[in-house]
Short mmCIF file of C-alpha atoms and ligand atoms in Angstrom, two decimals:
data_model
loop_
_atom_site.label_atom_id
_atom_site.label_comp_id
_atom_site.label_asym_id
_atom_site.label_seq_id
_atom_site.Cartn_x
_atom_site.Cartn_y
_atom_site.Cartn_z
CA MET A 44 66.77 147.78 143.98
CA ASN A 45 65.66 147.47 147.35
CA ASP A 46 67.88 149.35 149.86
CA ASP A 47 66.17 148.17 152.76
CA LEU A 48 69.88 147.63 154.46
CA ASP A 49 72.14 151.54 155.49
CA LEU A 50 75.59 151.20 154.99
CA ALA A 51 75.95 154.07 156.62
CA ASN A 52 74.95 152.22 159.19
CA ASP A 53 77.35 149.63 159.49
CA PRO A 54 80.76 150.11 161.66
CA ARG A 55 82.63 147.98 159.22
CA TRP A 56 81.63 149.64 156.55
CA ARG A 57 82.55 153.54 157.70
CA ARG A 58 85.34 151.77 158.82
CA LEU A 59 86.15 150.87 154.98
CA TRP A 60 86.28 154.84 154.20
CA ASP A 61 87.09 156.76 157.00
CA ASN A 62 91.00 156.03 156.89
CA PRO A 63 93.01 154.78 154.48
CA TRP A 64 93.43 150.63 155.71
CA THR A 65 95.79 147.87 155.01
CA CYS A 66 94.69 144.00 153.99
CA ALA A 67 96.45 141.76 156.61
CA VAL A 68 96.86 139.08 153.81
CA CYS A 69 98.48 141.16 150.63
CA GLY A 70 100.00 143.88 152.84
CA GLU A 71 98.47 146.77 150.70
CA THR A 72 96.84 150.09 151.65
CA HIS A 73 93.14 150.65 150.06
CA HIS A 74 91.07 153.65 150.58
CA GLY A 75 87.64 152.23 150.48
CA LEU A 76 86.89 149.82 147.86
CA ILE A 77 89.14 147.22 146.62
CA ASP A 78 88.82 146.54 142.90
CA LEU A 79 90.15 142.94 141.69
CA ALA A 80 90.70 142.05 137.89
CA CYS A 81 91.73 139.70 135.98
CA ALA A 82 95.07 140.28 133.94
CA ASN A 83 94.12 138.38 130.92
CA PRO A 84 91.28 136.38 129.30
CA ALA A 85 90.96 133.02 130.73
CA GLN A 86 91.79 132.20 126.66
CA TRP A 87 95.74 133.40 127.37
CA ALA A 88 97.86 130.65 127.72
CA GLY A 89 101.02 132.84 127.59
CA THR A 90 102.96 135.18 131.01
CA GLU A 91 100.91 138.15 132.05
CA ASP A 92 103.63 140.49 131.43
CA LYS A 93 101.82 142.89 129.46
CA ALA A 94 102.74 145.33 125.59
CA PRO A 95 102.12 148.59 126.05
CA ASN A 96 98.61 149.37 124.07
CA SER A 97 101.03 151.66 121.17
CA ALA A 98 102.43 148.17 120.42
CA LEU A 99 99.22 147.04 119.52
CA ASP A 100 99.18 143.47 117.29
CA LEU A 101 95.80 141.62 115.20
CA SER A 102 98.17 139.13 113.53
CA GLY A 103 99.25 137.47 115.91
CA ASP A 104 99.10 137.16 120.09
CA PHE A 105 99.06 139.29 121.95
CA LEU A 106 98.47 141.15 125.06
CA SER A 107 98.18 144.95 127.14
CA GLU A 108 96.31 146.47 129.18
CA ASP A 109 93.09 146.46 127.80
CA PHE A 110 94.03 144.68 124.56
CA CYS A 111 94.57 140.94 123.79
CA VAL A 112 94.15 139.00 120.11
CA LEU A 113 94.84 135.50 120.33
CA GLU A 114 96.42 133.81 117.07
CA GLY A 115 94.73 137.00 114.96
CA GLN A 116 91.54 135.50 114.94
CA HIS A 117 90.31 136.74 118.35
CA PHE A 118 90.13 139.77 120.17
CA PHE A 119 89.58 140.52 123.65
CA VAL A 120 88.57 143.65 125.47
CA ARG A 121 89.11 144.68 129.49
CA THR A 122 86.10 145.84 130.62
CA VAL A 123 84.71 146.75 134.09
CA LEU A 124 81.94 144.52 135.69
CA GLU A 125 80.02 146.38 138.16
CA LEU A 126 78.61 144.56 141.09
CA PRO A 127 76.01 147.64 143.06
CA ILE A 128 76.21 147.11 146.00
CA ARG A 129 73.14 147.04 148.25
CA GLY A 130 72.35 150.03 150.85
CA SER A 131 76.15 151.60 150.38
CA GLY A 132 73.57 155.13 147.82
CA GLY A 133 74.62 153.57 144.68
CA GLN A 134 78.42 152.41 145.50
CA GLN A 135 79.67 149.77 142.38
CA PHE A 136 81.90 146.95 143.08
CA GLY A 137 84.22 146.65 140.12
CA PHE A 138 85.67 143.44 138.67
CA GLY A 139 88.02 144.42 135.57
CA VAL A 140 87.32 141.21 133.39
CA TRP A 141 87.60 140.45 129.64
CA ALA A 142 85.07 140.01 127.00
CA THR A 143 85.51 139.29 123.22
CA LEU A 144 84.68 141.68 120.63
CA SER A 145 84.00 141.04 117.12
CA ARG A 146 87.04 141.59 114.70
CA GLU A 147 84.95 144.98 113.02
CA ASN A 148 83.85 146.50 116.87
CA PHE A 149 87.39 145.37 117.58
CA ALA A 150 88.35 147.51 115.16
CA ARG A 151 86.56 150.48 116.30
CA TYR A 152 87.19 150.42 119.87
CA ILE A 153 90.70 150.77 119.23
CA THR A 154 90.30 153.66 117.14
CA ALA A 155 87.47 155.04 118.95
CA PHE A 156 89.62 154.23 122.20
CA ASP A 157 93.02 156.61 120.79
CA ASN A 158 90.94 159.66 121.17
CA GLY A 159 88.78 159.01 123.36
CA GLU A 160 85.64 159.31 122.21
CA CYS A 161 83.28 155.57 122.12
CA ASP A 162 79.65 157.64 122.90
CA GLU A 163 78.45 156.87 119.89
CA LEU A 164 79.73 153.46 120.15
CA GLY A 165 77.79 149.82 121.21
CA PRO A 166 76.43 148.61 123.00
CA TRP A 167 78.65 145.62 121.60
CA PHE A 168 77.39 141.41 121.85
CA GLY A 169 80.51 140.28 123.80
CA TRP A 170 81.34 136.24 125.29
CA PHE A 171 82.47 137.02 128.36
CA SER A 172 85.75 135.50 128.86
CA ASN A 173 86.75 134.71 132.54
CA ARG A 174 86.27 132.48 135.24
CA LEU A 175 85.64 134.20 138.25
CA GLU A 176 86.03 132.25 141.99
CA GLY A 177 82.97 132.14 143.48
CA TYR A 178 80.64 131.23 141.36
CA PRO A 179 79.45 128.39 139.42
CA ASP A 180 81.14 129.08 135.94
CA THR A 181 80.81 132.47 134.56
CA LEU A 182 83.11 132.31 130.93
CA ASN A 183 81.37 132.45 127.94
CA LEU A 184 78.07 134.47 129.84
CA LYS A 185 76.40 135.88 126.95
CA CYS A 186 77.08 140.39 127.29
CA GLN A 187 76.98 143.52 126.15
CA VAL A 188 80.09 145.52 126.14
CA HIS A 189 79.17 149.03 126.37
CA PRO A 190 81.90 151.80 125.71
CA VAL A 191 82.93 154.50 128.02
CA SER A 192 84.36 157.79 126.72
CA GLY A 193 87.20 159.66 128.08
CA ARG A 194 89.64 157.30 128.58
CA GLN A 195 87.76 155.02 130.93
CA ARG A 196 86.99 151.26 130.58
CA PRO A 197 83.76 149.97 128.81
CA ARG A 198 81.29 148.06 130.90
CA VAL A 199 79.89 144.58 130.71
CA LEU A 200 76.63 144.17 130.85
CA LEU A 201 76.04 139.83 131.36
CA GLU A 202 72.40 138.88 129.56
CA PRO A 203 69.82 138.79 132.30
CA THR A 204 69.41 135.24 133.38
CA SER A 205 69.13 132.91 135.89
CA HIS A 206 73.55 132.61 136.37
CA PRO A 207 74.09 133.93 139.83
CA LEU A 208 76.65 136.34 138.19
CA ALA A 209 74.21 137.94 135.98
CA VAL A 210 71.48 138.01 139.04
CA GLU A 211 73.66 139.84 141.34
CA GLN A 212 75.03 143.03 138.44
CA GLN A 213 70.89 143.49 138.34
CA SER A 214 69.69 142.98 141.89
CA GLY A 215 73.41 144.25 143.56
CA ILE A 216 75.35 142.34 146.21
CA THR A 217 74.78 142.26 150.47
CA PHE A 218 78.28 144.44 151.98
CA ASP A 219 78.92 140.86 153.39
CA ARG A 220 78.53 139.05 149.96
CA LEU A 221 81.19 141.98 148.96
CA LEU A 222 83.43 140.72 151.88
CA GLU A 223 83.18 137.39 150.57
CA LEU A 224 84.46 137.95 146.76
CA TYR A 225 87.57 139.67 148.63
CA ALA A 226 88.33 137.01 150.62
CA ILE A 227 88.20 134.56 147.49
CA ASN A 228 89.92 136.35 145.79
CA GLY A 229 92.83 136.83 148.14
CA HIS A 230 91.75 139.94 150.25
CA ASP A 231 90.28 138.72 153.37
CA ILE A 232 89.93 141.94 155.09
CA ARG A 233 86.67 140.83 157.16
CA THR A 234 88.46 140.47 160.57
CA SER A 235 90.38 144.14 160.02
CA LEU A 236 87.05 145.57 159.72
CA SER A 237 85.76 143.80 162.95
CA ASP A 238 88.49 144.71 165.24
ZN1 ZN B 392 94.47 141.94 150.20
#
């Protein structure tokens, strides 16, 4: 990655990390980066109410923080899409998104999720299952789901295509692009950081 710019010299970046700050739009207080998340796969038509993971039911429609089942036939897991932030010395922006798994891999993941041992698993093929604002349609991009041990959410890696989201995952995003993504998703903090 070309790290020609160093965010340590960007006063907005330092302001983000030095002290807790409050988003002028949503009123939440943050320290450092905001993680964005999709509450459910795009295909989920129900409410955002979440059942506990432990109530998982494979036979119909189900949604929890980490799992989703549609009609007992489509299986989704909550994953993290990481976009490297250029010039940040290795910081990643994490986007909470959903990806499909086959029934078999979903079952493997459920078992491993409970005991927190995922090192031997994956990566598994999946279909990216959200439409992200600020990109051409991202639904059903091909991806690989990488389980992570220690009850962390799996990481999702997009197939390396010319889709802008795939390119950004490979090449990283600038801090300005990150601030733009925040703004598109309801957290326009650019003014607060530039005061
Ligand atoms: Zn906000």
